[in-house]
Amino acid sequence: MKVTFPHMGNQYMATKVLLDELNVENILPPECSKDTLEIGTKYSPESICLPLKINIGNYIESIRQGADTILISGSCGPCRFGYYSIQQKEILSELGHDLNFILFDPPQGDYKTFLGRIFQLTGTKNPYKIIRALAKGTKILYQIDALDDLAYYKRPRQKQIGEVDFYLEKLHKEIRNAKGYHEVSQLIQKTRDQVMTIEEDPNKEIIKVGIVGEIYTIIEPFVNLNVERKLGEMGVEIEKSLKVSRWLTEHLYLHPLGITLEKEITEAAKPYMKTMIGGHARETIGYSVKFAKEGFDGIIQIYPFTCMPEIVAQSIMPTIEKDFDIPYLCFIVDELTGDAGYTTRLEAFVDLLKRRREMKRDEKLLSGY
Ligand code: SF4
């Protein structure tokens, strides 16, 4: 069995460690690229959301390297993600690829089915081995998310533009030849130490922007046209509403125990959206309110064309913009999104935020504070 999985930002490192630790042969999907998108667009229904198209591209690229099994996380709720595995299996089957799909769904109390799927994947019934591998994969997720947070902080402050990403790109190359928790963790730690030592320019004025939206889009740099790097190099520190580590902790470990760390976000969203409508629309609203209350300079929402939950969230965002007097920008991405127009809109938005900062400072000076 040769297992592959969809590429979603840095999550691939944790999935690789999980499979390595379970001694499951795995094929890392190549980084998402124009080729991935082209393949996925060619074989997927035209109106389906972009993440499914990219997933199909990932699978076909991995099948070409010998993959015969696909590991995919599932979801419940009203959006299309719940049907991804079925639809993707059908698409591949029509192309003559009869692959085995293993659904890595949050257990939602049903640990028997959850463990059954892991037994199927690993061929082992040793629960300790499985728990240890899961714990190590989760640890990697937290380490990589901590490295991302450091990069969000350092990018707008780095004296030499591009230095942060020099080390991150090196990490992505090296990880492909690493195996197991120890090696991957050491590489992340080494990169963290290197990024920490990057020289900062103390005179740079830093703008803070919250990124909200559909999880795949805000996490996979190819799909969001590397928004975090673009903004960072324009002098913007970002914070994202969603992280895979948080999502996994919430759904795998806390929900079954009836615990949630998202209560504050659900409460913040309540005046605008009272219930969960699928995807991460409620988080988009809740985090936008949170970011606004914390004094962020602006909010950017990114989601794929035809994403139903985010369309609903988008219709609410102008009210939040008005209620909290915070500028808001929305990007809807699909296979036709061009880099030049996207970057120009980002630059204009950042200019606006900088100007607002200056005006607020001038007002304070004039009023004698
Ligand atoms: S959240 Fe949006 S983009 Fe993601 S699967 Fe659901 S509808 Fe598609």
mmCIF file of C-alpha atoms and ligand atoms in Angstrom:
data_model
loop_
_atom_site.group_PDB
_atom_site.id
_atom_site.type_symbol
_atom_site.label_atom_id
_atom_site.label_comp_id
_atom_site.label_asym_id
_atom_site.label_seq_id
_atom_site.Cartn_x
_atom_site.Cartn_y
_atom_site.Cartn_z
ATOM 1 C CA MET A 1 0.000 0.000 0.000
ATOM 2 C CA LYS A 2 1.344 3.429 -0.988
ATOM 3 C CA VAL A 3 -0.612 6.204 0.661
ATOM 4 C CA THR A 4 -0.971 9.776 -0.489
ATOM 5 C CA PHE A 5 -3.117 12.682 0.706
ATOM 6 C CA PRO A 6 -4.162 16.202 -0.334
ATOM 7 C CA HIS A 7 -1.583 18.980 -0.005
ATOM 8 C CA MET A 8 -2.838 21.655 2.363
ATOM 9 C CA GLY A 9 -0.198 24.150 3.424
ATOM 10 C CA ASN A 10 2.240 22.781 5.981
ATOM 11 C CA GLN A 11 -0.097 20.053 7.196
ATOM 12 C CA TYR A 12 1.723 17.602 4.925
ATOM 13 C CA MET A 13 4.612 17.485 7.403
ATOM 14 C CA ALA A 14 2.368 16.175 10.187
ATOM 15 C CA THR A 15 0.619 13.637 7.941
ATOM 16 C CA LYS A 16 3.989 12.424 6.724
ATOM 17 C CA VAL A 17 5.193 11.978 10.311
ATOM 18 C CA LEU A 18 1.978 10.164 11.263
ATOM 19 C CA LEU A 19 2.379 7.711 8.369
ATOM 20 C CA ASP A 20 6.143 7.323 8.880
ATOM 21 C CA GLU A 21 5.620 6.532 12.551
ATOM 22 C CA LEU A 22 3.009 3.927 11.626
ATOM 23 C CA ASN A 23 5.451 2.415 9.076
ATOM 24 C CA VAL A 24 3.022 3.154 6.253
ATOM 25 C CA GLU A 25 4.734 3.786 2.930
ATOM 26 C CA ASN A 26 3.667 7.243 1.779
ATOM 27 C CA ILE A 27 4.029 9.455 -1.240
ATOM 28 C CA LEU A 28 4.148 13.165 -0.535
ATOM 29 C CA PRO A 29 2.082 15.072 -3.073
ATOM 30 C CA PRO A 30 4.275 17.568 -4.920
ATOM 31 C CA GLU A 31 3.775 21.176 -3.809
ATOM 32 C CA CYS A 32 0.643 22.627 -5.423
ATOM 33 C CA SER A 33 1.516 24.290 -8.704
ATOM 34 C CA LYS A 34 0.000 25.464 -11.984
ATOM 35 C CA ASP A 35 0.281 21.869 -13.217
ATOM 36 C CA THR A 36 -1.689 20.590 -10.200
ATOM 37 C CA LEU A 37 -4.401 23.161 -10.865
ATOM 38 C CA GLU A 38 -4.495 22.412 -14.580
ATOM 39 C CA ILE A 39 -4.904 18.672 -14.012
ATOM 40 C CA GLY A 40 -7.555 19.205 -11.312
ATOM 41 C CA THR A 41 -9.528 21.708 -13.386
ATOM 42 C CA LYS A 42 -9.484 19.399 -16.379
ATOM 43 C CA TYR A 43 -11.038 16.459 -14.560
ATOM 44 C CA SER A 44 -13.378 18.115 -12.002
ATOM 45 C CA PRO A 45 -16.870 19.538 -12.488
ATOM 46 C CA GLU A 46 -16.543 23.162 -13.532
ATOM 47 C CA SER A 47 -18.668 24.640 -10.740
ATOM 48 C CA ILE A 48 -17.182 22.644 -7.863
ATOM 49 C CA CYS A 49 -15.133 24.590 -5.318
ATOM 50 C CA LEU A 50 -11.422 25.080 -5.943
ATOM 51 C CA PRO A 51 -10.048 22.857 -3.111
ATOM 52 C CA LEU A 52 -11.621 19.764 -4.701
ATOM 53 C CA LYS A 53 -10.008 20.585 -8.043
ATOM 54 C CA ILE A 54 -6.582 21.011 -6.449
ATOM 55 C CA ASN A 55 -7.038 17.750 -4.481
ATOM 56 C CA ILE A 56 -7.720 15.899 -7.728
ATOM 57 C CA GLY A 57 -4.558 17.425 -9.202
ATOM 58 C CA ASN A 58 -2.605 16.309 -6.086
ATOM 59 C CA TYR A 59 -3.902 12.750 -6.366
ATOM 60 C CA ILE A 60 -3.114 12.365 -10.047
ATOM 61 C CA GLU A 61 0.404 13.719 -9.512
ATOM 62 C CA SER A 62 0.880 11.200 -6.683
ATOM 63 C CA ILE A 63 -0.692 8.323 -8.655
ATOM 64 C CA ARG A 64 1.944 8.966 -11.313
ATOM 65 C CA GLN A 65 4.510 8.290 -8.566
ATOM 66 C CA GLY A 66 2.813 5.022 -7.591
ATOM 67 C CA ALA A 67 0.211 5.948 -4.958
ATOM 68 C CA ASP A 68 -2.674 3.474 -4.642
ATOM 69 C CA THR A 69 -4.448 4.681 -1.485
ATOM 70 C CA ILE A 70 -5.756 8.101 -0.506
ATOM 71 C CA LEU A 71 -6.050 9.383 3.024
ATOM 72 C CA ILE A 72 -8.481 12.261 3.338
ATOM 73 C CA SER A 73 -9.994 14.055 6.298
ATOM 74 C CA GLY A 74 -13.763 14.280 6.215
ATOM 75 C CA SER A 75 -16.309 16.636 7.614
ATOM 76 C CA CYS A 76 -19.909 16.769 8.566
ATOM 77 C CA GLY A 77 -22.347 19.617 8.151
ATOM 78 C CA PRO A 78 -24.104 21.258 5.294
ATOM 79 C CA CYS A 79 -21.228 22.128 2.967
ATOM 80 C CA ARG A 80 -19.732 20.090 0.121
ATOM 81 C CA PHE A 81 -16.693 18.978 2.082
ATOM 82 C CA GLY A 82 -18.752 16.148 3.538
ATOM 83 C CA TYR A 83 -19.069 14.691 0.034
ATOM 84 C CA TYR A 84 -15.488 15.244 -1.093
ATOM 85 C CA SER A 85 -14.297 11.665 -0.613
ATOM 86 C CA ILE A 86 -17.280 10.184 -2.506
ATOM 87 C CA GLN A 87 -17.065 12.680 -5.351
ATOM 88 C CA GLN A 88 -13.288 12.395 -5.632
ATOM 89 C CA LYS A 89 -13.464 8.593 -5.659
ATOM 90 C CA GLU A 90 -15.968 8.766 -8.511
ATOM 91 C CA ILE A 91 -13.870 11.215 -10.516
ATOM 92 C CA LEU A 92 -10.772 9.042 -10.186
ATOM 93 C CA SER A 93 -12.734 5.904 -10.916
ATOM 94 C CA GLU A 94 -14.049 7.400 -14.154
ATOM 95 C CA LEU A 95 -10.432 8.083 -15.088
ATOM 96 C CA GLY A 96 -9.616 4.431 -14.530
ATOM 97 C CA HIS A 97 -7.965 4.837 -11.106
ATOM 98 C CA ASP A 98 -9.730 2.542 -8.663
ATOM 99 C CA LEU A 99 -8.021 3.681 -5.515
ATOM 100 C CA ASN A 100 -8.760 2.852 -1.940
ATOM 101 C CA PHE A 101 -10.013 5.901 0.023
ATOM 102 C CA ILE A 102 -9.519 6.000 3.784
ATOM 103 C CA LEU A 103 -11.595 8.672 5.457
ATOM 104 C CA PHE A 104 -9.862 10.207 8.480
ATOM 105 C CA ASP A 105 -13.030 11.711 9.913
ATOM 106 C CA PRO A 106 -13.234 13.379 13.339
ATOM 107 C CA PRO A 107 -14.601 10.548 15.551
ATOM 108 C CA GLN A 108 -17.523 12.563 17.036
ATOM 109 C CA GLY A 109 -17.813 10.024 19.795
ATOM 110 C CA ASP A 110 -17.593 7.031 17.449
ATOM 111 C CA TYR A 111 -14.064 5.909 18.282
ATOM 112 C CA LYS A 112 -14.755 2.354 17.093
ATOM 113 C CA THR A 113 -15.187 3.428 13.445
ATOM 114 C CA PHE A 114 -12.320 5.907 13.786
ATOM 115 C CA LEU A 115 -9.909 3.265 15.106
ATOM 116 C CA GLY A 116 -11.220 0.753 12.546
ATOM 117 C CA ARG A 117 -10.108 3.086 9.769
ATOM 118 C CA ILE A 118 -6.690 3.508 11.355
ATOM 119 C CA PHE A 119 -6.369 -0.301 11.699
ATOM 120 C CA GLN A 120 -7.206 -0.543 7.991
ATOM 121 C CA LEU A 121 -4.545 2.043 7.188
ATOM 122 C CA THR A 122 -1.805 0.634 9.358
ATOM 123 C CA GLY A 123 -2.467 -3.069 9.428
ATOM 124 C CA THR A 124 -1.749 -2.926 13.175
ATOM 125 C CA LYS A 125 -4.199 -3.319 16.029
ATOM 126 C CA ASN A 126 -1.727 -2.030 18.563
ATOM 127 C CA PRO A 127 -3.544 0.992 20.063
ATOM 128 C CA TYR A 128 -0.387 2.272 21.801
ATOM 129 C CA LYS A 129 1.484 2.488 18.523
ATOM 130 C CA ILE A 130 -1.446 4.379 16.975
ATOM 131 C CA ILE A 131 -1.836 6.778 19.897
ATOM 132 C CA ARG A 132 1.921 7.463 19.936
ATOM 133 C CA ALA A 133 1.925 8.181 16.175
ATOM 134 C CA LEU A 134 -1.120 10.450 16.479
ATOM 135 C CA ALA A 135 0.519 12.338 19.342
ATOM 136 C CA LYS A 136 3.712 12.825 17.327
ATOM 137 C CA GLY A 137 1.789 14.016 14.250
ATOM 138 C CA THR A 138 -0.133 16.478 16.433
ATOM 139 C CA LYS A 139 3.118 17.730 18.003
ATOM 140 C CA ILE A 140 4.515 18.425 14.517
ATOM 141 C CA LEU A 141 1.378 20.409 13.661
ATOM 142 C CA TYR A 142 1.907 22.602 16.717
ATOM 143 C CA GLN A 143 5.607 23.048 15.929
ATOM 144 C CA ILE A 144 4.924 24.076 12.345
ATOM 145 C CA ASP A 145 2.119 26.427 13.388
ATOM 146 C CA ALA A 146 4.480 28.028 15.922
ATOM 147 C CA LEU A 147 7.043 28.465 13.123
ATOM 148 C CA ASP A 148 4.341 30.079 10.961
ATOM 149 C CA ASP A 149 3.493 32.488 13.794
ATOM 150 C CA LEU A 150 7.162 33.408 14.053
ATOM 151 C CA ALA A 151 7.289 33.989 10.284
ATOM 152 C CA TYR A 152 4.181 36.242 10.463
ATOM 153 C CA TYR A 153 5.991 38.309 13.102
ATOM 154 C CA LYS A 154 9.390 38.418 11.417
ATOM 155 C CA ARG A 155 8.443 39.022 7.757
ATOM 156 C CA PRO A 156 7.319 42.649 8.134
ATOM 157 C CA ARG A 157 10.275 43.398 10.427
ATOM 158 C CA GLN A 158 13.127 41.655 8.549
ATOM 159 C CA LYS A 159 15.876 44.027 7.461
ATOM 160 C CA GLN A 160 16.580 42.082 4.313
ATOM 161 C CA ILE A 161 13.408 41.270 2.379
ATOM 162 C CA GLY A 162 13.082 37.577 1.552
ATOM 163 C CA GLU A 163 15.280 36.235 4.348
ATOM 164 C CA VAL A 164 12.437 34.527 6.260
ATOM 165 C CA ASP A 165 11.247 32.740 3.142
ATOM 166 C CA PHE A 166 14.763 31.686 2.213
ATOM 167 C CA TYR A 167 14.854 29.521 5.354
ATOM 168 C CA LEU A 168 11.250 28.319 4.973
ATOM 169 C CA GLU A 169 11.795 27.201 1.379
ATOM 170 C CA LYS A 170 14.941 25.366 2.461
ATOM 171 C CA LEU A 171 12.888 23.571 5.122
ATOM 172 C CA HIS A 172 10.300 22.418 2.565
ATOM 173 C CA LYS A 173 13.038 20.958 0.386
ATOM 174 C CA GLU A 174 14.778 19.182 3.288
ATOM 175 C CA ILE A 175 11.579 17.729 4.770
ATOM 176 C CA ARG A 176 11.029 15.678 1.613
ATOM 177 C CA ASN A 177 14.121 13.629 2.450
ATOM 178 C CA ALA A 178 13.414 13.356 6.188
ATOM 179 C CA LYS A 179 11.687 10.434 7.848
ATOM 180 C CA GLY A 180 9.799 10.161 11.122
ATOM 181 C CA TYR A 181 9.138 12.493 14.004
ATOM 182 C CA HIS A 182 12.692 13.004 15.177
ATOM 183 C CA GLU A 183 14.143 14.124 11.842
ATOM 184 C CA VAL A 184 11.184 16.340 10.866
ATOM 185 C CA SER A 185 11.012 17.947 14.313
ATOM 186 C CA GLN A 186 14.762 18.693 14.264
ATOM 187 C CA LEU A 187 14.481 20.370 10.864
ATOM 188 C CA ILE A 188 11.585 22.557 12.068
ATOM 189 C CA GLN A 189 13.536 23.465 15.201
ATOM 190 C CA LYS A 190 16.647 24.332 13.158
ATOM 191 C CA THR A 191 14.565 26.571 10.874
ATOM 192 C CA ARG A 192 12.949 28.214 13.880
ATOM 193 C CA ASP A 193 16.384 29.043 15.329
ATOM 194 C CA GLN A 194 17.504 30.490 11.982
ATOM 195 C CA VAL A 195 14.397 32.643 11.586
ATOM 196 C CA MET A 196 14.730 33.862 15.187
ATOM 197 C CA THR A 197 18.179 35.277 14.463
ATOM 198 C CA ILE A 198 17.076 37.292 11.406
ATOM 199 C CA GLU A 199 17.964 40.937 11.906
ATOM 200 C CA GLU A 200 14.997 43.294 12.360
ATOM 201 C CA ASP A 201 14.574 46.894 11.260
ATOM 202 C CA PRO A 202 13.372 48.754 14.370
ATOM 203 C CA ASN A 203 12.114 51.728 12.332
ATOM 204 C CA LYS A 204 9.492 49.854 10.344
ATOM 205 C CA GLU A 205 5.892 50.688 11.113
ATOM 206 C CA ILE A 206 3.888 47.485 11.346
ATOM 207 C CA ILE A 207 0.264 47.182 10.234
ATOM 208 C CA LYS A 208 -1.846 44.324 11.657
ATOM 209 C CA VAL A 209 -4.332 42.430 9.518
ATOM 210 C CA GLY A 210 -6.561 39.468 10.390
ATOM 211 C CA ILE A 211 -7.029 36.828 7.682
ATOM 212 C CA VAL A 212 -10.348 35.007 7.766
ATOM 213 C CA GLY A 213 -12.166 32.693 5.365
ATOM 214 C CA GLU A 214 -12.336 29.135 4.134
ATOM 215 C CA ILE A 215 -9.731 26.930 5.801
ATOM 216 C CA TYR A 216 -8.084 25.412 2.723
ATOM 217 C CA THR A 217 -7.796 28.783 1.000
ATOM 218 C CA ILE A 218 -6.217 30.579 3.906
ATOM 219 C CA ILE A 219 -3.796 27.744 4.660
ATOM 220 C CA GLU A 220 -2.572 26.645 1.206
ATOM 221 C CA PRO A 221 -0.190 29.337 -0.139
ATOM 222 C CA PHE A 222 -0.608 28.337 -3.775
ATOM 223 C CA VAL A 223 -4.359 28.928 -3.565
ATOM 224 C CA ASN A 224 -4.173 32.247 -1.715
ATOM 225 C CA LEU A 225 -1.361 33.406 -4.013
ATOM 226 C CA ASN A 226 1.009 33.487 -1.072
ATOM 227 C CA VAL A 227 -0.890 36.217 0.706
ATOM 228 C CA GLU A 228 1.139 35.923 3.918
ATOM 229 C CA ARG A 229 4.438 36.514 2.107
ATOM 230 C CA LYS A 230 3.031 39.354 0.005
ATOM 231 C CA LEU A 231 1.547 41.118 3.035
ATOM 232 C CA GLY A 232 4.586 40.441 5.213
ATOM 233 C CA GLU A 233 6.879 42.067 2.674
ATOM 234 C CA MET A 234 4.516 45.072 2.517
ATOM 235 C CA GLY A 235 5.039 45.579 6.265
ATOM 236 C CA VAL A 236 1.958 43.724 7.485
ATOM 237 C CA GLU A 237 1.872 41.300 10.389
ATOM 238 C CA ILE A 238 -0.971 38.842 10.030
ATOM 239 C CA GLU A 239 -2.963 36.486 12.191
ATOM 240 C CA LYS A 240 -5.150 33.770 10.697
ATOM 241 C CA SER A 241 -8.511 32.690 12.046
ATOM 242 C CA LEU A 242 -7.815 29.004 11.398
ATOM 243 C CA LYS A 243 -4.922 26.675 12.033
ATOM 244 C CA VAL A 244 -4.836 22.949 11.372
ATOM 245 C CA SER A 245 -3.413 22.255 14.859
ATOM 246 C CA ARG A 246 -6.368 24.014 16.478
ATOM 247 C CA TRP A 247 -8.855 22.292 14.157
ATOM 248 C CA LEU A 248 -7.409 18.866 14.967
ATOM 249 C CA THR A 249 -7.306 19.461 18.718
ATOM 250 C CA GLU A 250 -10.873 20.708 18.670
ATOM 251 C CA HIS A 251 -12.332 17.890 16.558
ATOM 252 C CA LEU A 252 -10.159 14.927 17.483
ATOM 253 C CA TYR A 253 -9.502 15.475 21.161
ATOM 254 C CA LEU A 254 -11.964 17.990 22.652
ATOM 255 C CA HIS A 255 -15.341 17.589 20.903
ATOM 256 C CA PRO A 256 -15.729 13.944 21.975
ATOM 257 C CA LEU A 257 -15.301 15.139 25.574
ATOM 258 C CA GLY A 258 -17.860 17.897 25.101
ATOM 259 C CA ILE A 259 -15.169 20.603 25.439
ATOM 260 C CA THR A 260 -14.469 23.467 23.075
ATOM 261 C CA LEU A 261 -11.856 26.222 22.918
ATOM 262 C CA GLU A 262 -13.980 28.125 20.396
ATOM 263 C CA LYS A 263 -16.655 29.360 22.848
ATOM 264 C CA GLU A 264 -15.360 32.939 22.702
ATOM 265 C CA ILE A 265 -15.537 32.887 18.881
ATOM 266 C CA THR A 266 -19.026 31.377 18.793
ATOM 267 C CA GLU A 267 -20.196 34.059 21.244
ATOM 268 C CA ALA A 268 -18.549 36.838 19.213
ATOM 269 C CA ALA A 269 -20.306 35.585 16.064
ATOM 270 C CA LYS A 270 -23.710 35.160 17.723
ATOM 271 C CA PRO A 271 -25.180 38.638 17.093
ATOM 272 C CA TYR A 272 -24.525 38.123 13.368
ATOM 273 C CA MET A 273 -24.709 34.340 12.880
ATOM 274 C CA LYS A 274 -26.477 32.236 15.448
ATOM 275 C CA THR A 275 -25.734 28.783 14.131
ATOM 276 C CA MET A 276 -23.151 26.710 12.292
ATOM 277 C CA ILE A 277 -23.893 26.792 8.554
ATOM 278 C CA GLY A 278 -21.045 24.594 7.327
ATOM 279 C CA GLY A 279 -17.435 25.254 6.398
ATOM 280 C CA HIS A 280 -15.959 27.909 8.680
ATOM 281 C CA ALA A 281 -18.380 30.773 8.143
ATOM 282 C CA ARG A 282 -19.063 31.154 11.848
ATOM 283 C CA GLU A 283 -15.323 31.346 12.559
ATOM 284 C CA THR A 284 -14.975 33.968 9.814
ATOM 285 C CA ILE A 285 -17.529 36.144 11.584
ATOM 286 C CA GLY A 286 -16.378 35.394 15.140
ATOM 287 C CA TYR A 287 -12.707 36.013 14.427
ATOM 288 C CA SER A 288 -13.470 39.194 12.469
ATOM 289 C CA VAL A 289 -15.229 40.581 15.554
ATOM 290 C CA LYS A 290 -12.338 39.416 17.753
ATOM 291 C CA PHE A 291 -9.692 40.986 15.503
ATOM 292 C CA ALA A 292 -11.667 44.244 15.348
ATOM 293 C CA LYS A 293 -11.985 44.389 19.147
ATOM 294 C CA GLU A 294 -8.250 43.716 19.511
ATOM 295 C CA GLY A 295 -7.460 46.807 17.436
ATOM 296 C CA PHE A 296 -6.306 45.200 14.185
ATOM 297 C CA ASP A 297 -5.967 47.673 11.302
ATOM 298 C CA GLY A 298 -7.962 45.613 8.796
ATOM 299 C CA ILE A 299 -9.530 42.294 7.880
ATOM 300 C CA ILE A 300 -9.097 40.248 4.708
ATOM 301 C CA GLN A 301 -11.497 37.435 3.850
ATOM 302 C CA ILE A 302 -10.401 34.847 1.270
ATOM 303 C CA TYR A 303 -12.502 32.046 -0.082
ATOM 304 C CA PRO A 304 -12.950 29.924 -3.202
ATOM 305 C CA PHE A 305 -15.507 30.854 -5.841
ATOM 306 C CA THR A 306 -18.887 29.153 -5.102
ATOM 307 C CA CYS A 307 -18.054 28.405 -1.445
ATOM 308 C CA MET A 308 -21.548 28.576 0.046
ATOM 309 C CA PRO A 309 -20.753 29.190 3.753
ATOM 310 C CA GLU A 310 -18.292 31.991 2.977
ATOM 311 C CA ILE A 311 -20.754 33.697 0.611
ATOM 312 C CA VAL A 312 -23.123 33.977 3.574
ATOM 313 C CA ALA A 313 -20.292 35.282 5.778
ATOM 314 C CA GLN A 314 -19.345 37.808 3.108
ATOM 315 C CA SER A 315 -22.859 39.252 3.141
ATOM 316 C CA ILE A 316 -22.427 39.943 6.881
ATOM 317 C CA MET A 317 -18.921 41.394 6.735
ATOM 318 C CA PRO A 318 -19.958 44.943 5.665
ATOM 319 C CA THR A 319 -22.054 45.155 8.850
ATOM 320 C CA ILE A 320 -19.032 44.200 10.955
ATOM 321 C CA GLU A 321 -16.943 46.702 8.988
ATOM 322 C CA LYS A 322 -19.448 49.405 9.894
ATOM 323 C CA ASP A 323 -20.105 48.332 13.502
ATOM 324 C CA PHE A 324 -16.391 48.247 14.375
ATOM 325 C CA ASP A 325 -15.108 50.861 11.927
ATOM 326 C CA ILE A 326 -12.541 48.456 10.486
ATOM 327 C CA PRO A 327 -11.609 48.269 6.792
ATOM 328 C CA TYR A 328 -12.410 44.964 5.085
ATOM 329 C CA LEU A 329 -11.274 43.418 1.816
ATOM 330 C CA CYS A 330 -12.544 40.239 0.186
ATOM 331 C CA PHE A 331 -10.817 37.966 -2.320
ATOM 332 C CA ILE A 332 -12.722 35.215 -4.112
ATOM 333 C CA VAL A 333 -10.237 32.915 -5.792
ATOM 334 C CA ASP A 334 -10.588 30.400 -8.587
ATOM 335 C CA GLU A 335 -8.430 28.967 -11.360
ATOM 336 C CA LEU A 336 -8.655 32.252 -13.271
ATOM 337 C CA THR A 337 -7.403 34.517 -10.472
ATOM 338 C CA GLY A 338 -4.415 36.495 -11.715
ATOM 339 C CA ASP A 339 -1.467 37.489 -9.558
ATOM 340 C CA ALA A 340 -1.076 41.068 -10.828
ATOM 341 C CA GLY A 341 -4.620 42.231 -10.053
ATOM 342 C CA TYR A 342 -4.564 40.456 -6.706
ATOM 343 C CA THR A 343 -1.297 42.107 -5.668
ATOM 344 C CA THR A 344 -2.491 45.552 -6.792
ATOM 345 C CA ARG A 345 -5.619 45.244 -4.641
ATOM 346 C CA LEU A 346 -3.512 44.140 -1.675
ATOM 347 C CA GLU A 347 -1.139 47.091 -2.114
ATOM 348 C CA ALA A 348 -4.023 49.544 -2.335
ATOM 349 C CA PHE A 349 -5.589 48.078 0.809
ATOM 350 C CA VAL A 350 -2.337 48.265 2.754
ATOM 351 C CA ASP A 351 -1.840 51.892 1.616
ATOM 352 C CA LEU A 352 -5.317 52.696 2.889
ATOM 353 C CA LEU A 353 -4.560 51.090 6.263
ATOM 354 C CA LYS A 354 -1.288 53.008 6.590
ATOM 355 C CA ARG A 355 -3.025 56.282 5.733
ATOM 356 C CA ARG A 356 -5.744 55.602 8.327
ATOM 357 C CA ARG A 357 -3.054 54.992 10.945
ATOM 358 C CA GLU A 358 -1.407 58.318 10.091
ATOM 359 C CA MET A 359 -4.725 60.170 10.209
ATOM 360 C CA LYS A 360 -5.575 58.674 13.598
ATOM 361 C CA ARG A 361 -2.141 59.691 14.892
ATOM 362 C CA ASP A 362 -2.586 63.248 13.552
ATOM 363 C CA GLU A 363 -6.043 63.484 15.147
ATOM 364 C CA LYS A 364 -4.625 62.438 18.507
ATOM 365 C CA LEU A 365 -1.835 65.009 18.241
ATOM 366 C CA LEU A 366 -4.262 67.778 17.329
ATOM 367 C CA SER A 367 -6.573 66.927 20.184
ATOM 368 C CA GLY A 368 -3.616 67.097 22.581
ATOM 369 C CA TYR A 369 -3.460 63.427 23.672
HETATM 370 S S1 SF4 B 1 -16.115 25.221 2.870
HETATM 371 FE FE1 SF4 B 1 -16.552 26.064 0.848
HETATM 372 S S2 SF4 B 1 -14.785 25.559 -0.387
HETATM 373 FE FE2 SF4 B 1 -14.706 24.253 1.407
HETATM 374 S S3 SF4 B 1 -15.782 22.414 0.759
HETATM 375 FE FE3 SF4 B 1 -17.298 23.707 1.739
HETATM 376 S S4 SF4 B 1 -18.223 24.849 0.039
HETATM 377 FE FE4 SF4 B 1 -16.317 23.987 -0.734
#
